[in-house]
Structures are given as C-alpha cells and as structure tokens.
Amino acid sequence: MKWKKIGNILILDNKFIVQSDKQLKELSDKHKVKTVMKVDHIHGTKREPVIKLLYGEDTETINKENGCLFKLDLKKVMWSKGNNNERIRIAKLVEDNETVIDMFAGIGYFSIPIGVHSNAKQVYSIEINPNSFHYLKENIKLNKINNIIPLLGDCMDITPEYSADRIIMGYVKTTHHYLKTAIDSLNKGGVIHYHETVPEKLMDTRPINRIKEVAGDRSVEFLKLNKVKKYSPGVFHVVCDARIN
C-alpha cells in the first residue's frame, strides 16, 4: 500500500481499497494521525485538490520539512511530498542579498525555505489562489520570517512590477507561457529556475531551448537540469537552471 503522511494526516493511494471502519481506525492509530483521506485529483490553474475523507474530519495540519513549518488545509491546497529535495536545493543556491521572485508561490513551498535557510535581501512571493495565499501569510508568521512580501494575484500581471536576481517558476504544464514575463523581470546575470513536464527523450533539449527562444538577444548559460520526479509514463518533472545576461 502506498501512502504519505503530511503533518498528522495520512493520504492513501487511490488504488487502496477500504475494507472497514475498523481498518481505518487501525491505520490512524498505527501512523498516529487524526485524519485519513484520499486525493482524487488536483483541479485547475489554482491547483485545488478534490479529496475524499475516510476517517476524521479535520484537514488542517502543520507539516515540518527541512527545518521549516508549513501550515495548510489539505481540503483546500495541495502538497507535493516528492518535491522536498528541490525545495531545499533552491534555498541553498540563493546567495546573500539576492532579490528573489517566487512565481506560483503556493503556501510558500520555495519561499519559506529561502526565508529560513538563506540571507536573501527580499523575496516577492506571488500566488493567485486565495486559500494558498492565506496559508502563505500564515507560514511567513509561523516561521518568523521578515524578508518575504506576499502578493495576491496572477504572476503574469504582478511579476513585471518587480525585478530580481533569481526567479523561481515552480509550476508545470503551462509554465512556458510565463517565460517571457519572468525573463523580462530578471536582472542581467540573474538565474531562472524553470519547471516543466517533458517527455524523457526531450529532457536535454526542450527546456533550455524554450528559455533561449524567449530570451532573444540575451545570452543564456545552461547551469543544470534537475530531475524532480516521474510525472507520468515516459514524462518527467524537471527543473532547468539557467543564467541570463
């Protein structure tokens, strides 16, 4: 049986067949959780989960990861456990006094580790989903961070109002539509972390070529392609790091 534990909530794989209430109570006791649930799917551009409660009622929890605290309601916002290494990797890359734009910030998946583990000058965290934005603000307070500015709205509209030394594009499927907006706001010599879901045979070419195409006359230095996880058969979630002058 596949499962993941987020705070004191257990999320079961959709293939798991529930046989009885007793079985759910035993799972709850074994894993020391208050709620057992399934996530049917993640819906729309606001990444809203569609869930099925199996045991318990409370879907709000606090998850600890990489020395950071994340408060969230799993009925309202998503949590991807498979991205934890990527979240701390980016935080460790941020240099002293950098200004960072975190597009698609969610509840602070990347912003909070940056605030906790780096000496960034300023982090602009942009999120369109009001529920995620609520928990982004909660997590800034929870972790006692004072260099993150949360911004509610569409990245396409808000990003051009700022400039940054590093821009994180932690979204998939349609991220390439936002590349021009991101690159236009990136300072000369700045670094972009561009997330994409890509067929395995195109991993080494498509992400960086998309960045180069949008960058136009600006020179692009490829830094790294980081494989985050398998997204679907033959398709991977990757992050392309590139410096743009």
CSV table of C-alpha atoms in Angstrom, one decimal:
chain,number,residue,atom,x,y,z
A,1,MET,CA,0.0,0.0,0.0
A,2,LYS,CA,1.3,3.4,-0.9
A,3,TRP,CA,0.6,6.3,1.4
A,4,LYS,CA,2.1,9.6,2.5
A,5,LYS,CA,1.9,11.3,5.8
A,6,ILE,CA,1.6,15.1,5.9
A,7,GLY,CA,1.7,16.5,9.4
A,8,ASN,CA,-0.9,14.4,11.3
A,9,ILE,CA,-2.9,13.5,8.2
A,10,LEU,CA,-2.5,10.2,6.2
A,11,ILE,CA,-3.2,10.3,2.5
A,12,LEU,CA,-3.8,6.9,0.9
A,13,ASP,CA,-3.1,5.9,-2.7
A,14,ASN,CA,-6.3,6.0,-4.8
A,15,LYS,CA,-5.9,2.2,-5.5
A,16,PHE,CA,-6.2,1.3,-1.8
A,17,ILE,CA,-9.5,-0.4,-1.1
A,18,VAL,CA,-11.0,0.4,2.2
A,19,GLN,CA,-12.5,-2.7,3.8
A,20,SER,CA,-13.9,-1.4,7.1
A,21,ASP,CA,-14.1,1.5,9.5
A,22,LYS,CA,-12.0,-0.7,11.9
A,23,GLN,CA,-9.3,-0.9,9.3
A,24,LEU,CA,-9.2,3.0,9.1
A,25,LYS,CA,-9.1,3.3,12.8
A,26,GLU,CA,-6.1,0.9,12.9
A,27,LEU,CA,-4.3,2.9,10.2
A,28,SER,CA,-5.0,6.1,12.2
A,29,ASP,CA,-3.5,4.5,15.4
A,30,LYS,CA,-0.6,3.0,13.6
A,31,HIS,CA,0.5,6.2,11.9
A,32,LYS,CA,-0.6,8.5,14.8
A,33,VAL,CA,-2.8,10.7,12.6
A,34,LYS,CA,-6.1,12.4,13.2
A,35,THR,CA,-7.4,12.1,9.6
A,36,VAL,CA,-7.2,9.6,6.8
A,37,MET,CA,-8.1,10.7,3.3
A,38,LYS,CA,-7.6,10.2,-0.5
A,39,VAL,CA,-6.8,12.9,-3.0
A,40,ASP,CA,-8.8,12.2,-6.2
A,41,HIS,CA,-7.1,14.8,-8.3
A,42,ILE,CA,-5.7,18.4,-8.4
A,43,HIS,CA,-8.1,20.7,-10.3
A,44,GLY,CA,-7.4,23.8,-12.4
A,45,THR,CA,-4.8,26.5,-12.5
A,46,LYS,CA,-5.3,27.2,-8.8
A,47,ARG,CA,-4.2,23.7,-8.0
A,48,GLU,CA,-7.2,22.9,-5.8
A,49,PRO,CA,-7.5,19.3,-4.5
A,50,VAL,CA,-10.6,17.2,-4.8
A,51,ILE,CA,-10.5,14.9,-1.8
A,52,LYS,CA,-12.4,12.0,-0.1
A,53,LEU,CA,-12.4,11.9,3.7
A,54,LEU,CA,-12.2,8.4,5.0
A,55,TYR,CA,-11.6,8.9,8.8
A,56,GLY,CA,-11.7,12.0,10.9
A,57,GLU,CA,-12.8,15.5,9.8
A,58,ASP,CA,-10.0,17.9,10.4
A,59,THR,CA,-8.0,18.6,7.2
A,60,GLU,CA,-5.8,21.4,8.6
A,61,THR,CA,-2.3,20.4,9.8
A,62,ILE,CA,1.3,21.6,10.2
A,63,ASN,CA,3.9,19.7,8.2
A,64,LYS,CA,7.6,20.0,9.1
A,65,GLU,CA,10.1,19.7,6.3
A,66,ASN,CA,13.8,20.8,6.0
A,67,GLY,CA,13.6,22.7,9.3
A,68,CYS,CA,10.5,24.7,8.1
A,69,LEU,CA,6.9,24.7,9.2
A,70,PHE,CA,4.1,24.6,6.7
A,71,LYS,CA,0.5,25.1,7.9
A,72,LEU,CA,-2.1,24.1,5.3
A,73,ASP,CA,-5.6,22.7,4.8
A,74,LEU,CA,-5.4,19.6,2.6
A,75,LYS,CA,-9.0,20.1,1.6
A,76,LYS,CA,-8.1,23.5,0.1
A,77,VAL,CA,-4.5,23.4,-1.1
A,78,MET,CA,-2.1,20.8,-2.5
A,79,TRP,CA,1.1,19.4,-1.0
A,80,SER,CA,3.7,17.6,-3.2
A,81,LYS,CA,5.9,15.5,-0.9
A,82,GLY,CA,8.1,14.5,-3.9
A,83,ASN,CA,9.5,18.0,-4.3
A,84,ASN,CA,11.1,18.3,-0.9
A,85,ASN,CA,14.7,17.9,-2.2
A,86,GLU,CA,14.1,20.5,-4.8
A,87,ARG,CA,12.7,23.0,-2.3
A,88,ILE,CA,15.9,22.8,-0.1
A,89,ARG,CA,18.2,22.7,-3.1
A,90,ILE,CA,16.9,26.1,-4.3
A,91,ALA,CA,17.1,27.6,-0.8
A,92,LYS,CA,20.8,26.6,-0.6
A,93,LEU,CA,21.5,28.2,-4.0
A,94,VAL,CA,20.2,31.7,-3.0
A,95,GLU,CA,23.2,34.0,-2.4
A,96,ASP,CA,23.4,36.7,0.2
A,97,ASN,CA,21.5,39.9,-0.6
A,98,GLU,CA,19.7,38.5,-3.6
A,99,THR,CA,16.3,39.6,-4.6
A,100,VAL,CA,14.1,36.7,-5.5
A,101,ILE,CA,10.7,36.4,-7.2
A,102,ASP,CA,8.8,33.2,-6.4
A,103,MET,CA,6.1,32.9,-9.1
A,104,PHE,CA,3.3,30.4,-8.3
A,105,ALA,CA,4.4,30.6,-4.7
A,106,GLY,CA,1.5,28.5,-3.2
A,107,ILE,CA,1.8,28.3,0.5
A,108,GLY,CA,5.4,29.1,0.4
A,109,TYR,CA,6.9,25.8,-0.8
A,110,PHE,CA,10.1,27.6,-2.0
A,111,SER,CA,9.7,31.0,-0.3
A,112,ILE,CA,9.7,29.6,3.2
A,113,PRO,CA,12.9,27.6,2.9
A,114,ILE,CA,14.6,30.6,1.3
A,115,GLY,CA,13.5,32.7,4.2
A,116,VAL,CA,14.7,30.2,6.7
A,117,HIS,CA,17.9,29.0,5.2
A,118,SER,CA,19.3,31.9,3.2
A,119,ASN,CA,20.2,35.6,3.6
A,120,ALA,CA,18.1,36.8,0.7
A,121,LYS,CA,17.5,40.6,0.7
A,122,GLN,CA,13.9,40.3,-0.4
A,123,VAL,CA,11.5,37.6,-1.7
A,124,TYR,CA,8.4,38.5,-3.6
A,125,SER,CA,6.0,35.6,-3.4
A,126,ILE,CA,3.2,35.7,-5.9
A,127,GLU,CA,0.1,33.4,-5.6
A,128,ILE,CA,-3.3,33.5,-7.3
A,129,ASN,CA,-5.3,31.1,-5.1
A,130,PRO,CA,-6.7,33.0,-2.1
A,131,ASN,CA,-6.7,29.8,0.0
A,132,SER,CA,-3.0,29.2,-0.7
A,133,PHE,CA,-2.3,32.9,-0.2
A,134,HIS,CA,-3.9,32.7,3.3
A,135,TYR,CA,-1.5,29.9,4.3
A,136,LEU,CA,1.5,31.6,2.7
A,137,LYS,CA,0.9,34.5,5.1
A,138,GLU,CA,0.4,32.1,8.0
A,139,ASN,CA,3.6,30.3,7.2
A,140,ILE,CA,5.6,33.6,7.0
A,141,LYS,CA,4.4,34.3,10.5
A,142,LEU,CA,4.8,30.7,11.7
A,143,ASN,CA,8.5,30.7,10.7
A,144,LYS,CA,9.1,34.3,11.9
A,145,ILE,CA,10.4,35.5,8.5
A,146,ASN,CA,10.6,39.2,7.8
A,147,ASN,CA,12.0,39.3,4.2
A,148,ILE,CA,9.1,37.8,2.3
A,149,ILE,CA,6.4,40.0,0.7
A,150,PRO,CA,3.3,38.0,-0.2
A,151,LEU,CA,1.5,39.2,-3.3
A,152,LEU,CA,-2.0,38.0,-4.3
A,153,GLY,CA,-2.8,37.8,-8.0
A,154,ASP,CA,-1.7,36.5,-11.4
A,155,CYS,CA,2.1,36.1,-12.0
A,156,MET,CA,1.5,37.5,-15.5
A,157,ASP,CA,0.3,40.8,-14.0
A,158,ILE,CA,2.4,41.1,-10.9
A,159,THR,CA,5.8,39.9,-11.9
A,160,PRO,CA,6.5,42.9,-14.3
A,161,GLU,CA,6.2,45.3,-11.4
A,162,TYR,CA,9.5,43.9,-9.9
A,163,SER,CA,13.0,42.8,-10.9
A,164,ALA,CA,15.0,40.1,-9.3
A,165,ASP,CA,18.4,38.3,-9.3
A,166,ARG,CA,16.7,34.9,-9.2
A,167,ILE,CA,13.2,33.8,-10.3
A,168,ILE,CA,11.6,30.5,-9.4
A,169,MET,CA,8.9,29.1,-11.7
A,170,GLY,CA,7.6,26.3,-9.6
A,171,TYR,CA,4.7,25.2,-11.8
A,172,VAL,CA,4.2,22.7,-14.6
A,173,LYS,CA,2.1,22.1,-17.7
A,174,THR,CA,1.8,25.7,-18.8
A,175,THR,CA,4.9,27.3,-17.3
A,176,HIS,CA,6.4,28.1,-20.7
A,177,HIS,CA,3.6,30.6,-21.3
A,178,TYR,CA,5.1,32.7,-18.4
A,179,LEU,CA,8.7,32.6,-19.6
A,180,LYS,CA,8.8,36.0,-21.3
A,181,THR,CA,7.2,37.6,-18.2
A,182,ALA,CA,9.9,36.0,-16.0
A,183,ILE,CA,12.9,36.7,-18.2
A,184,ASP,CA,11.8,40.4,-18.7
A,185,SER,CA,11.9,40.8,-14.9
A,186,LEU,CA,15.3,39.0,-14.4
A,187,ASN,CA,18.3,41.2,-13.8
A,188,LYS,CA,21.3,40.8,-16.0
A,189,GLY,CA,23.3,37.9,-14.8
A,190,GLY,CA,20.3,36.6,-12.9
A,191,VAL,CA,19.3,32.9,-12.6
A,192,ILE,CA,15.9,31.4,-13.6
A,193,HIS,CA,14.6,28.0,-12.3
A,194,TYR,CA,12.2,26.9,-14.9
A,195,HIS,CA,9.9,23.9,-14.1
A,196,GLU,CA,8.5,21.8,-16.9
A,197,THR,CA,6.9,18.4,-17.6
A,198,VAL,CA,8.7,16.9,-20.5
A,199,PRO,CA,8.9,13.6,-22.4
A,200,GLU,CA,12.1,11.8,-21.4
A,201,LYS,CA,13.6,12.0,-25.0
A,202,LEU,CA,13.2,15.8,-25.0
A,203,MET,CA,14.5,16.4,-21.4
A,204,ASP,CA,18.0,17.5,-22.5
A,205,THR,CA,16.8,19.9,-25.2
A,206,ARG,CA,13.3,21.3,-24.9
A,207,PRO,CA,13.5,23.2,-21.5
A,208,ILE,CA,16.7,25.1,-22.3
A,209,ASN,CA,15.7,25.7,-25.9
A,210,ARG,CA,12.4,27.3,-24.8
A,211,ILE,CA,14.4,29.6,-22.5
A,212,LYS,CA,16.8,30.5,-25.2
A,213,GLU,CA,14.0,31.2,-27.7
A,214,VAL,CA,12.2,33.6,-25.3
A,215,ALA,CA,15.5,35.2,-24.1
A,216,GLY,CA,16.1,36.6,-27.7
A,217,ASP,CA,19.3,38.6,-27.8
A,218,ARG,CA,20.2,38.0,-24.2
A,219,SER,CA,22.8,35.3,-23.8
A,220,VAL,CA,21.8,32.1,-21.9
A,221,GLU,CA,24.2,30.0,-19.9
A,222,PHE,CA,22.8,26.5,-19.1
A,223,LEU,CA,23.7,25.6,-15.5
A,224,LYS,CA,21.8,22.4,-14.6
A,225,LEU,CA,18.9,20.2,-15.4
A,226,ASN,CA,17.4,18.7,-12.3
A,227,LYS,CA,15.1,15.7,-12.5
A,228,VAL,CA,12.5,16.1,-9.7
A,229,LYS,CA,10.3,13.1,-10.3
A,230,LYS,CA,8.4,10.9,-12.8
A,231,TYR,CA,5.2,12.8,-13.7
A,232,SER,CA,3.5,10.1,-15.8
A,233,PRO,CA,4.7,7.2,-18.0
A,234,GLY,CA,7.6,8.5,-20.1
A,235,VAL,CA,7.2,12.1,-18.8
A,236,PHE,CA,9.4,13.7,-16.1
A,237,HIS,CA,9.0,16.9,-14.0
A,238,VAL,CA,12.3,18.7,-14.4
A,239,VAL,CA,13.9,22.0,-13.4
A,240,CYS,CA,16.2,23.8,-15.8
A,241,ASP,CA,18.6,26.3,-14.1
A,242,ALA,CA,19.9,29.0,-16.5
A,243,ARG,CA,21.8,32.2,-16.1
A,244,ILE,CA,20.7,35.0,-18.4
A,245,ASN,CA,22.9,38.0,-19.2
